[in-house]
Each structure stands twice: as C-alpha cells, then as structure tokens.
Amino acid sequence: MYQEIAQLLMYGITDKNEILYQMGEIFARFEKGEYEKMELVRDINAQVKRILKVATDYGFDDNLWHNYLTFYLMMNENPFSITCEKVGASEGSVNTLVENDFRIFKALFDYDFSVIENALGISCFSQISNYKAIVKKELMYNKNVSEKVRALSKKLEEASDEKEFFQVITGFYKDYGVGMFGMNKAFRIEENPAGGINFKAINNMDAVTLDDLVGYEIQKKKLVDNTQAFVSGRKANNALLFGDSGTGKSTSIKAIVNQFYDDGLRMIEIYKHQFQYLSAVIAEIKNRNYKFIIYMDDLSFEEFEIEYKYLKAVIEGGVETRPDNILIYATSNRRHLIKESWRDRNDVDTANDKHHSDTVEEKLSLVNRFGVTISFSKPSQKEFFEIVIELARREGITMSDEELRAEANKWELSHGGLSGRTARQYINYLHGKESV
C-alpha cells in the first residue's frame, strides 16, 4: 500500500497528518517487517479511530474505508479537479497522469486487509468495511455531504478499472464541484491567526423553504426573480431586505439558498467586524464555478462605525469590478442602514460641518448601492391571525380558529407583538403543551 500511496501525483498528500498518509507509513513498516507488534496495532487503532470520527461527523455507513477514500477525492482541490468543476474533463496529457492516480485509488478500494489482520490478530479493518452506524434522530451532521459520499462511493466500488473510475469522478466534479464549496450550501469565515481567512462550512443549515413563510408573496417573488436571474447567468442586483424584526427577512434568504443550491448557489455569511476581509473573500471565490451570495444579517451602523466604507467600495465604487458570480444580500431593521440623527436633518445647524449635505449624502449612498430593496413590514392583526391559523393547520393543531385567535392575541401582547416570529413561537408553545 505505501508504495502506491507514494506514487500519487495530482492527488499526492502534502499533509503528513492526513489519514491516508499515516496509513501508508503504517503499511510501510508492516510490509518491510520493521515493527513491534503492539506498537503497530496501537498506531492502526489510532487511524481507524480517526476514520470512525469522520464517519460520525458526516453520517457515513457501510464501508467506511471506501467512504473515507471517496471523501478524500471529493474534497481534493487540485488543478485537475477544479478544471473539471468548471468545464468537465477534456483531452490532454494530464489525463494519463490522473488515470494513474485513479488506478492507485482503485487498488486502495480493493485492498485486501486480511493479510495484516491475520498477522497481527486484529479485525478492525473488517469491522469498518461492513459498518452499521447507530444514528439517533437528533444527531446533527452534514446530511448533504453524507448522501453524496455514500452514493459516489457505491459507484466507485462498481468501477471495473481506472478509466471507469475516471469517468465517475470527473462526472461528479462537473455536476457538483469539488472541495467544501461543492459539498456545502453555506459558510462563515474565520480569521486565521497566521493571517488571512479560512472558510468554515455551516453543516446544519435550516432546511426552511419559502412556502414556510406565510404571506409576503410580493416580497418573496422579487427575491426569487432576482436570484433566478443571477443563477441563470443574467444581470442581477444586490438586495437589501429591510423592515420590522421577526417578519421573515433572514428566513427568506436561507430559503433562497436551499431553493437554488442545485443550480450552484452558495452563501457566505460575514459579520460587520469582518468587512475588512471582503476583498480577500471575493478573491478566493471569484474564479469558482458557483454563484455566491455574500450574506450580511441585521446590517446597520452607528455614527462612529466606519466599516460601511469597506462595504461601499466592494459593492460599487472600487477599482476592481465585482465578479459576475457574486451578489450581496443583506437584511436590516433600518431602511438607510446608517444611524441618522436630527442634526443630519437640520439644514441650518452646520456649526460642526462645513459640508453638511455631503455628510448626509455619504450616509445615504450605501443603501443606494443595493439595486433591489424589499420591505418587510409587521402584519396587521388580521394577517397575524391568518399566519397563526395557517401554521397551526400545517402542524396538525386541532384548536378552532376562534380559540387560536383568542389565545394568539394574549400571546402576542406579552411576547414581542405582531410578527411571523411571534406566530411561530406561539405554535411551538402549543406543541410543547401537547407533549407534556
């Protein structure tokens, strides 16, 4: 095994802590006979435990060794896999090199672990080759990745040779992409202590749909139309969803990502204190074969905050043109995003600002950079009751409409007022009572 792993070129291992690298080192000692038995068993168990941890994190099942190898291939971003993501496999000399790598992976898929198990008196490889996971309903893992790994693993198991292996893998890259952007819907960014940023996948994004948001049909249509144009490669605008809290602004954007994920839409959530990294984020994603929404939730600025200047330059006005595969979607409780004072509206008092009108214009110019602005206002009491009744019927609650209205009215008076969020919290409360 170790000689084959060492021959990998395009898919060669640069991280010595990688499981596959460590497995190669273990088998090198075994095949050369340069080992102490219990020490080798201990090292094998350590790597098998790591495979089990990956399986638990992603909900793998059946042959965990195959699942791990498949996951490695799916996540390996190299010049070949990224090119396949963009345009698919094409003729070229690189194909011969890659086919040799896939010949090695085919051999790893078919590797006979019985020799080392018999020699060391262990059975761990047999156990993980036919593994039945006990997955509790509440266990949280990235189901999207799990399903793709398990499906691709089955196809690779059935591949007859490296050429068929090649066709299966390159087809997957073209259909779904490679690496974390191919496997996940949404991401956050983290500052790297050594400098720069890292992307962190959001494994368990809320599976909400636009139908879950009762009402607001005009608002939802505007958002869908803009996003549909974006993922179809047509011109689209940055969008600002503003209005009262609890009315479904954030829910709408999460639902949009769920709806258009299969069309290549991804979301990167970024916080206000991270705006200085916006240019770095764009540089990382501008050449990928996906459409990205950079999402900013609850966006607003106090008078003393200047982070909005980074945002203005990125949206429109900087030297570098914003790439066609990136849009900015933001939500805010403020229509104009930046806090205004009565002094801003006082055209007479200019004691502290000789160019008062310019200052006001700068504050208002940020919102003007969003080509689509969508207002989400609080529902009327009648609309609130309609939302409550609709949610109750969807959840199987059998109270009469009159009872629901009466109790919902009491609830909203002490729980945040009229909003879709309050309606959902009331329905959750009713469910809690039923389960007591």
Short mmCIF file of C-alpha atoms in Angstrom, two decimals:
data_model
loop_
_atom_site.label_atom_id
_atom_site.label_comp_id
_atom_site.label_asym_id
_atom_site.label_seq_id
_atom_site.Cartn_x
_atom_site.Cartn_y
_atom_site.Cartn_z
CA MET A 1 0.00 0.00 0.00
CA TYR A 2 2.71 2.50 0.95
CA GLN A 3 4.45 2.28 -2.45
CA GLU A 4 1.19 3.03 -4.23
CA ILE A 5 0.33 5.98 -1.98
CA ALA A 6 3.82 7.40 -2.53
CA GLN A 7 3.27 7.34 -6.31
CA LEU A 8 0.21 9.63 -6.21
CA LEU A 9 0.90 12.76 -8.26
CA MET A 10 -2.12 15.03 -8.77
CA TYR A 11 -3.74 13.62 -5.64
CA GLY A 12 -0.47 13.38 -3.74
CA ILE A 13 -0.58 14.01 0.00
CA THR A 14 1.11 17.15 1.28
CA ASP A 15 -0.25 16.96 4.83
CA LYS A 16 1.63 14.29 6.77
CA ASN A 17 -1.19 14.21 9.33
CA GLU A 18 -3.68 13.06 6.70
CA ILE A 19 -5.16 9.62 7.47
CA LEU A 20 -4.10 8.21 4.10
CA TYR A 21 -0.50 9.34 4.62
CA GLN A 22 -0.41 7.79 8.08
CA MET A 23 -1.87 4.55 6.75
CA GLY A 24 0.90 4.45 4.15
CA GLU A 25 3.52 4.84 6.89
CA ILE A 26 1.93 2.04 8.92
CA PHE A 27 1.87 -0.36 5.99
CA ALA A 28 5.44 0.53 5.06
CA ARG A 29 6.56 -0.71 8.47
CA PHE A 30 4.42 -3.82 8.19
CA GLU A 31 5.48 -4.76 4.66
CA LYS A 32 9.16 -4.21 5.45
CA GLY A 33 8.84 -6.17 8.70
CA GLU A 34 10.22 -3.24 10.69
CA TYR A 35 7.73 -3.05 13.55
CA GLU A 36 6.94 -4.06 17.10
CA LYS A 37 3.56 -5.78 17.08
CA MET A 38 1.70 -3.94 19.83
CA GLU A 39 3.08 -0.59 18.77
CA LEU A 40 1.85 -1.17 15.22
CA VAL A 41 -1.56 -2.30 16.47
CA ARG A 42 -1.79 0.85 18.57
CA ASP A 43 -0.98 3.05 15.55
CA ILE A 44 -3.51 1.20 13.38
CA ASN A 45 -6.20 1.67 16.03
CA ALA A 46 -5.42 5.39 16.19
CA GLN A 47 -6.06 5.81 12.44
CA VAL A 48 -9.15 3.59 12.48
CA LYS A 49 -10.48 5.75 15.29
CA ARG A 50 -9.93 8.82 13.10
CA ILE A 51 -11.86 7.16 10.26
CA LEU A 52 -14.68 6.43 12.71
CA LYS A 53 -14.70 10.07 13.80
CA VAL A 54 -15.01 11.25 10.18
CA ALA A 55 -17.82 8.72 9.71
CA THR A 56 -19.62 10.04 12.80
CA ASP A 57 -19.18 13.66 11.76
CA TYR A 58 -20.67 13.04 8.32
CA GLY A 59 -23.01 10.11 8.92
CA PHE A 60 -21.14 7.52 6.82
CA ASP A 61 -22.21 3.89 6.82
CA ASP A 62 -21.42 0.51 5.24
CA ASN A 63 -17.76 0.51 4.05
CA LEU A 64 -16.09 3.33 5.97
CA TRP A 65 -12.74 2.78 4.23
CA HIS A 66 -14.41 3.38 0.87
CA ASN A 67 -16.34 6.34 2.29
CA TYR A 68 -13.11 7.90 3.55
CA LEU A 69 -11.30 7.45 0.20
CA THR A 70 -14.33 8.90 -1.61
CA PHE A 71 -14.45 11.87 0.75
CA TYR A 72 -10.73 12.46 0.15
CA LEU A 73 -11.29 12.54 -3.62
CA MET A 74 -14.33 14.81 -3.31
CA MET A 75 -12.53 17.35 -1.16
CA ASN A 76 -9.19 17.39 -3.01
CA GLU A 77 -8.85 20.74 -4.78
CA ASN A 78 -6.11 20.50 -7.39
CA PRO A 79 -5.66 21.94 -10.90
CA PHE A 80 -7.35 18.90 -12.47
CA SER A 81 -10.40 18.72 -10.17
CA ILE A 82 -11.04 22.48 -10.32
CA THR A 83 -10.80 22.42 -14.14
CA CYS A 84 -13.31 19.55 -14.22
CA GLU A 85 -15.59 21.58 -11.97
CA LYS A 86 -15.58 24.41 -14.49
CA VAL A 87 -15.62 22.70 -17.88
CA GLY A 88 -15.59 18.95 -17.29
CA ALA A 89 -12.89 16.52 -18.34
CA SER A 90 -11.15 17.22 -21.64
CA GLU A 91 -8.48 15.53 -23.71
CA GLY A 92 -4.91 16.19 -22.64
CA SER A 93 -1.70 14.73 -21.31
CA VAL A 94 -2.82 15.35 -17.74
CA ASN A 95 -5.47 12.66 -18.14
CA THR A 96 -2.80 9.97 -18.34
CA LEU A 97 -1.26 11.19 -15.08
CA VAL A 98 -4.64 11.35 -13.37
CA GLU A 99 -5.65 7.92 -14.63
CA ASN A 100 -2.54 6.53 -12.96
CA ASP A 101 -3.65 8.16 -9.69
CA PHE A 102 -7.09 6.62 -10.14
CA ARG A 103 -5.51 3.21 -10.80
CA ILE A 104 -3.89 3.57 -7.38
CA PHE A 105 -7.18 4.58 -5.73
CA LYS A 106 -8.91 1.65 -7.40
CA ALA A 107 -6.27 -0.61 -5.84
CA LEU A 108 -6.84 1.05 -2.46
CA PHE A 109 -10.58 0.46 -2.82
CA ASP A 110 -9.92 -3.23 -3.48
CA TYR A 111 -7.14 -3.64 -0.91
CA ASP A 112 -7.15 -6.95 0.96
CA PHE A 113 -6.71 -6.20 4.68
CA SER A 114 -6.90 -9.87 5.68
CA VAL A 115 -3.10 -10.30 5.47
CA ILE A 116 -2.31 -7.66 8.09
CA GLU A 117 -5.31 -8.65 10.24
CA ASN A 118 -4.18 -12.29 10.35
CA ALA A 119 -0.58 -11.33 11.07
CA LEU A 120 -1.48 -9.00 13.95
CA GLY A 121 -4.57 -10.79 15.24
CA ILE A 122 -6.88 -7.82 14.69
CA SER A 123 -10.24 -7.35 12.96
CA CYS A 124 -10.74 -3.57 12.90
CA PHE A 125 -10.47 -3.29 9.10
CA SER A 126 -13.13 -5.96 8.65
CA GLN A 127 -15.34 -4.11 11.11
CA ILE A 128 -15.16 -0.75 9.35
CA SER A 129 -15.60 -2.42 5.95
CA ASN A 130 -19.08 -3.54 6.99
CA TYR A 131 -20.13 -0.91 9.47
CA LYS A 132 -23.66 -0.36 10.68
CA ALA A 133 -23.99 3.05 12.28
CA ILE A 134 -26.49 3.67 15.03
CA VAL A 135 -27.62 7.18 14.14
CA LYS A 136 -30.03 8.82 16.52
CA LYS A 137 -32.62 11.11 15.00
CA GLU A 138 -31.29 14.15 16.84
CA LEU A 139 -27.66 13.54 15.81
CA MET A 140 -26.52 16.50 13.76
CA TYR A 141 -24.24 16.00 10.79
CA ASN A 142 -23.94 17.33 7.26
CA LYS A 143 -26.56 15.17 5.54
CA ASN A 144 -25.84 16.77 2.18
CA VAL A 145 -22.21 15.60 2.25
CA SER A 146 -23.16 12.20 3.68
CA GLU A 147 -25.59 11.41 0.88
CA LYS A 148 -23.15 12.43 -1.84
CA VAL A 149 -20.25 10.48 -0.34
CA ARG A 150 -22.27 7.31 0.07
CA ALA A 151 -23.75 7.49 -3.43
CA LEU A 152 -20.38 8.20 -5.09
CA SER A 153 -18.68 5.51 -3.02
CA LYS A 154 -21.09 2.89 -4.36
CA LYS A 155 -20.35 3.93 -7.97
CA LEU A 156 -16.60 3.81 -7.40
CA GLU A 157 -16.90 0.34 -5.84
CA GLU A 158 -18.51 -0.86 -9.06
CA ALA A 159 -15.92 0.73 -11.39
CA SER A 160 -14.15 -2.01 -13.34
CA ASP A 161 -10.88 -0.14 -13.96
CA GLU A 162 -9.19 3.27 -13.72
CA LYS A 163 -10.87 4.53 -16.90
CA GLU A 164 -14.34 3.93 -15.49
CA PHE A 165 -13.13 5.36 -12.17
CA PHE A 166 -12.00 8.44 -14.13
CA GLN A 167 -15.43 8.86 -15.77
CA VAL A 168 -17.29 8.57 -12.48
CA ILE A 169 -15.10 11.08 -10.62
CA THR A 170 -14.91 13.68 -13.40
CA GLY A 171 -18.67 13.44 -13.90
CA PHE A 172 -19.16 14.13 -10.21
CA TYR A 173 -16.84 17.15 -10.33
CA LYS A 174 -18.77 18.61 -13.26
CA ASP A 175 -22.17 18.03 -11.64
CA TYR A 176 -21.40 19.03 -8.05
CA GLY A 177 -17.94 20.60 -7.90
CA VAL A 178 -15.03 19.83 -5.63
CA GLY A 179 -13.99 20.72 -2.11
CA MET A 180 -16.03 22.44 0.54
CA PHE A 181 -17.80 24.73 -1.94
CA GLY A 182 -19.04 21.72 -3.87
CA MET A 183 -20.33 19.88 -0.81
CA ASN A 184 -21.87 22.61 1.35
CA LYS A 185 -24.54 25.26 0.98
CA ALA A 186 -23.30 27.91 3.35
CA PHE A 187 -20.13 29.13 5.05
CA ARG A 188 -18.77 31.55 7.60
CA ILE A 189 -15.27 32.99 7.63
CA GLU A 190 -12.76 32.84 10.44
CA GLU A 191 -9.68 34.97 10.88
CA ASN A 192 -6.53 32.87 10.57
CA PRO A 193 -4.10 33.58 13.44
CA ALA A 194 -1.28 33.38 10.90
CA GLY A 195 -3.02 35.95 8.71
CA GLY A 196 -5.77 35.81 6.12
CA ILE A 197 -9.05 33.93 6.40
CA ASN A 198 -10.43 30.39 6.49
CA PHE A 199 -13.86 29.28 5.31
CA LYS A 200 -15.93 27.28 7.80
CA ALA A 201 -18.81 25.18 6.45
CA ILE A 202 -22.19 25.58 8.15
CA ASN A 203 -23.09 21.91 8.46
CA ASN A 204 -26.69 22.11 9.57
CA MET A 205 -28.34 25.00 7.82
CA ASP A 206 -32.04 25.37 8.48
CA ALA A 207 -33.97 23.44 5.79
CA VAL A 208 -36.59 26.19 5.51
CA THR A 209 -38.43 26.88 2.25
CA LEU A 210 -40.23 29.98 1.03
CA ASP A 211 -43.56 28.17 1.47
CA ASP A 212 -42.80 28.02 5.20
CA LEU A 213 -43.04 31.81 5.28
CA VAL A 214 -46.76 32.55 5.30
CA GLY A 215 -47.71 35.69 3.36
CA TYR A 216 -45.27 38.23 1.90
CA GLU A 217 -45.86 36.85 -1.60
CA ILE A 218 -44.76 40.03 -3.40
CA GLN A 219 -41.56 40.23 -1.39
CA LYS A 220 -40.75 36.57 -2.00
CA LYS A 221 -41.35 36.92 -5.74
CA LYS A 222 -38.98 39.89 -6.02
CA LEU A 223 -36.27 37.94 -4.24
CA VAL A 224 -36.83 34.79 -6.31
CA ASP A 225 -36.84 36.71 -9.61
CA ASN A 226 -33.57 38.44 -8.79
CA THR A 227 -31.90 35.21 -7.64
CA GLN A 228 -33.21 33.26 -10.63
CA ALA A 229 -31.63 35.80 -12.97
CA PHE A 230 -28.37 35.54 -11.01
CA VAL A 231 -28.03 31.75 -11.12
CA SER A 232 -29.08 31.75 -14.79
CA GLY A 233 -26.14 33.98 -15.68
CA ARG A 234 -28.22 37.09 -16.37
CA LYS A 235 -27.74 40.51 -14.80
CA ALA A 236 -28.92 40.75 -11.19
CA ASN A 237 -28.72 43.25 -8.35
CA ASN A 238 -27.51 43.29 -4.78
CA ALA A 239 -30.54 43.07 -2.49
CA LEU A 240 -31.44 44.71 0.80
CA LEU A 241 -34.31 43.25 2.82
CA PHE A 242 -35.35 45.79 5.43
CA GLY A 243 -38.19 46.24 7.87
CA ASP A 244 -39.54 45.15 11.22
CA SER A 245 -37.92 42.36 13.19
CA GLY A 246 -39.40 38.89 13.04
CA THR A 247 -41.02 39.36 9.64
CA GLY A 248 -39.03 36.75 7.71
CA LYS A 249 -36.11 38.62 6.15
CA SER A 250 -33.40 36.18 7.22
CA THR A 251 -35.70 33.20 6.68
CA SER A 252 -36.27 34.31 3.08
CA ILE A 253 -32.57 34.39 2.27
CA LYS A 254 -31.92 30.97 3.84
CA ALA A 255 -34.87 29.60 1.87
CA ILE A 256 -33.47 31.08 -1.34
CA VAL A 257 -30.16 29.29 -0.82
CA ASN A 258 -31.98 26.00 -0.21
CA GLN A 259 -34.11 26.50 -3.32
CA PHE A 260 -31.24 27.28 -5.69
CA TYR A 261 -28.49 25.07 -4.23
CA ASP A 262 -28.78 22.55 -7.06
CA ASP A 263 -28.28 25.43 -9.50
CA GLY A 264 -24.87 26.15 -7.97
CA LEU A 265 -25.87 28.82 -5.45
CA ARG A 266 -23.79 29.09 -2.28
CA MET A 267 -23.89 31.55 0.64
CA ILE A 268 -21.09 33.08 2.71
CA GLU A 269 -22.20 34.76 5.92
CA ILE A 270 -20.00 37.62 7.02
CA TYR A 271 -20.25 39.83 10.09
CA LYS A 272 -19.74 43.56 10.30
CA HIS A 273 -16.39 43.33 12.09
CA GLN A 274 -15.11 41.16 9.23
CA PHE A 275 -15.78 43.63 6.41
CA GLN A 276 -12.07 44.33 6.17
CA TYR A 277 -11.75 40.81 4.71
CA LEU A 278 -14.34 41.32 1.98
CA SER A 279 -11.74 41.75 -0.73
CA ALA A 280 -9.96 38.58 0.40
CA VAL A 281 -13.24 36.64 0.38
CA ILE A 282 -14.02 37.78 -3.16
CA ALA A 283 -10.51 36.89 -4.33
CA GLU A 284 -10.99 33.34 -3.04
CA ILE A 285 -14.33 32.69 -4.74
CA LYS A 286 -14.34 34.77 -7.92
CA ASN A 287 -12.91 32.01 -10.13
CA ARG A 288 -15.04 29.15 -8.83
CA ASN A 289 -17.88 27.63 -10.83
CA TYR A 290 -20.57 28.67 -8.36
CA LYS A 291 -22.77 31.65 -7.72
CA PHE A 292 -22.13 33.16 -4.29
CA ILE A 293 -24.36 35.30 -2.11
CA ILE A 294 -22.36 37.20 0.49
CA TYR A 295 -24.92 37.44 3.28
CA MET A 296 -24.97 40.16 5.93
CA ASP A 297 -27.63 39.74 8.59
CA ASP A 298 -29.03 42.57 10.71
CA LEU A 299 -26.85 45.14 8.99
CA SER A 300 -26.70 48.60 10.50
CA PHE A 301 -24.08 51.11 11.56
CA GLU A 302 -23.81 53.61 14.36
CA GLU A 303 -22.44 57.09 13.66
CA PHE A 304 -18.98 56.22 14.94
CA GLU A 305 -18.66 52.98 12.92
CA ILE A 306 -16.80 53.21 9.63
CA GLU A 307 -16.95 49.57 8.44
CA TYR A 308 -19.58 50.62 5.90
CA LYS A 309 -16.81 52.24 3.86
CA TYR A 310 -15.36 48.77 3.12
CA LEU A 311 -18.79 47.64 2.02
CA LYS A 312 -19.38 50.63 -0.25
CA ALA A 313 -16.11 50.03 -2.08
CA VAL A 314 -16.87 46.37 -2.64
CA ILE A 315 -20.47 46.83 -3.76
CA GLU A 316 -19.77 49.60 -6.21
CA GLY A 317 -17.07 52.20 -6.49
CA GLY A 318 -13.83 50.31 -6.01
CA VAL A 319 -11.21 49.98 -8.71
CA GLU A 320 -11.80 46.23 -9.11
CA THR A 321 -15.08 45.23 -10.74
CA ARG A 322 -17.25 42.93 -8.66
CA PRO A 323 -17.18 39.44 -10.26
CA ASP A 324 -20.31 38.22 -12.03
CA ASN A 325 -20.64 35.21 -9.72
CA ILE A 326 -21.05 37.28 -6.54
CA LEU A 327 -24.01 39.23 -5.12
CA ILE A 328 -24.53 40.81 -1.72
CA TYR A 329 -27.77 40.17 0.15
CA ALA A 330 -28.31 42.00 3.43
CA THR A 331 -31.07 42.28 6.00
CA SER A 332 -31.63 45.25 8.27
CA ASN A 333 -34.20 46.77 10.57
CA ARG A 334 -33.13 50.17 9.23
CA ARG A 335 -34.11 51.46 5.83
CA HIS A 336 -30.94 53.56 5.44
CA LEU A 337 -28.56 51.24 7.35
CA ILE A 338 -26.54 54.05 8.96
CA LYS A 339 -27.94 55.75 12.03
CA GLU A 340 -29.17 59.25 11.37
CA SER A 341 -29.72 61.97 13.95
CA TRP A 342 -31.93 65.06 13.89
CA ARG A 343 -28.73 67.02 13.36
CA ASP A 344 -28.39 65.24 10.00
CA ARG A 345 -31.78 66.65 9.01
CA ASN A 346 -31.07 70.16 10.25
CA ASP A 347 -30.09 72.19 7.22
CA VAL A 348 -29.40 75.28 9.34
CA ASP A 349 -27.10 73.91 12.04
CA THR A 350 -23.80 73.42 10.26
CA ALA A 351 -21.53 74.58 13.07
CA ASN A 352 -19.55 71.37 13.15
CA ASP A 353 -19.64 70.51 9.46
CA LYS A 354 -18.95 72.97 6.67
CA HIS A 355 -20.10 70.42 4.09
CA HIS A 356 -23.18 69.17 5.89
CA SER A 357 -25.05 67.99 2.79
CA ASP A 358 -22.06 65.90 1.71
CA THR A 359 -22.04 64.14 5.07
CA VAL A 360 -25.72 63.26 4.76
CA GLU A 361 -25.23 62.08 1.19
CA GLU A 362 -22.38 59.79 2.22
CA LYS A 363 -24.60 58.14 4.82
CA LEU A 364 -27.44 57.62 2.35
CA SER A 365 -25.23 56.46 -0.53
CA LEU A 366 -24.70 52.97 0.90
CA VAL A 367 -28.32 51.90 0.57
CA ASN A 368 -28.43 53.29 -2.97
CA ARG A 369 -25.85 50.67 -3.96
CA PHE A 370 -28.47 47.93 -3.47
CA GLY A 371 -30.40 47.62 -6.73
CA VAL A 372 -33.21 45.64 -5.10
CA THR A 373 -34.75 46.84 -1.85
CA ILE A 374 -37.59 44.80 -0.36
CA SER A 375 -39.70 45.98 2.55
CA PHE A 376 -40.92 43.51 5.19
CA SER A 377 -43.41 45.24 7.50
CA LYS A 378 -45.23 43.88 10.52
CA PRO A 379 -48.52 42.13 9.69
CA SER A 380 -51.82 43.63 10.67
CA GLN A 381 -53.73 41.83 13.40
CA LYS A 382 -55.86 40.11 10.77
CA GLU A 383 -52.75 38.98 8.87
CA PHE A 384 -51.17 37.84 12.12
CA PHE A 385 -54.16 35.64 12.90
CA GLU A 386 -54.06 34.22 9.37
CA ILE A 387 -50.40 33.29 9.86
CA VAL A 388 -51.15 31.62 13.21
CA ILE A 389 -54.07 29.62 11.80
CA GLU A 390 -52.10 28.52 8.72
CA LEU A 391 -49.11 27.40 10.81
CA ALA A 392 -51.41 25.59 13.24
CA ARG A 393 -53.11 23.66 10.44
CA ARG A 394 -49.75 22.69 8.93
CA GLU A 395 -48.61 21.40 12.32
CA GLY A 396 -51.78 19.40 12.93
CA ILE A 397 -53.06 21.51 15.84
CA THR A 398 -56.82 20.98 16.14
CA MET A 399 -57.90 24.06 18.08
CA SER A 400 -60.71 26.03 16.45
CA ASP A 401 -59.95 29.26 14.61
CA GLU A 402 -61.70 31.24 17.34
CA GLU A 403 -59.61 29.63 20.08
CA LEU A 404 -56.41 30.21 18.13
CA ARG A 405 -57.23 33.88 17.60
CA ALA A 406 -58.11 34.46 21.23
CA GLU A 407 -55.03 32.73 22.62
CA ALA A 408 -52.69 34.17 19.96
CA ASN A 409 -53.91 37.64 20.87
CA LYS A 410 -52.96 37.08 24.51
CA TRP A 411 -49.61 35.62 23.47
CA GLU A 412 -48.51 38.46 21.22
CA LEU A 413 -49.33 41.10 23.82
CA SER A 414 -46.61 39.72 26.07
CA HIS A 415 -44.24 38.19 23.53
CA GLY A 416 -42.98 40.80 21.12
CA GLY A 417 -46.06 41.97 19.29
CA LEU A 418 -47.38 41.13 15.83
CA SER A 419 -44.86 39.28 13.68
CA GLY A 420 -44.32 35.97 11.94
CA ARG A 421 -41.69 35.10 14.54
CA THR A 422 -44.19 35.60 17.36
CA ALA A 423 -46.69 33.42 15.50
CA ARG A 424 -44.11 30.63 15.16
CA GLN A 425 -43.17 30.91 18.84
CA TYR A 426 -46.85 30.60 19.79
CA ILE A 427 -47.24 27.45 17.67
CA ASN A 428 -44.10 26.00 19.28
CA TYR A 429 -45.66 26.76 22.67
CA LEU A 430 -48.82 24.86 21.71
CA HIS A 431 -46.73 21.88 20.65
CA GLY A 432 -44.92 21.97 23.97
CA LYS A 433 -48.20 21.88 25.86
CA GLU A 434 -49.39 18.88 23.85
CA SER A 435 -46.22 16.91 24.64
CA VAL A 436 -46.44 17.45 28.40
#
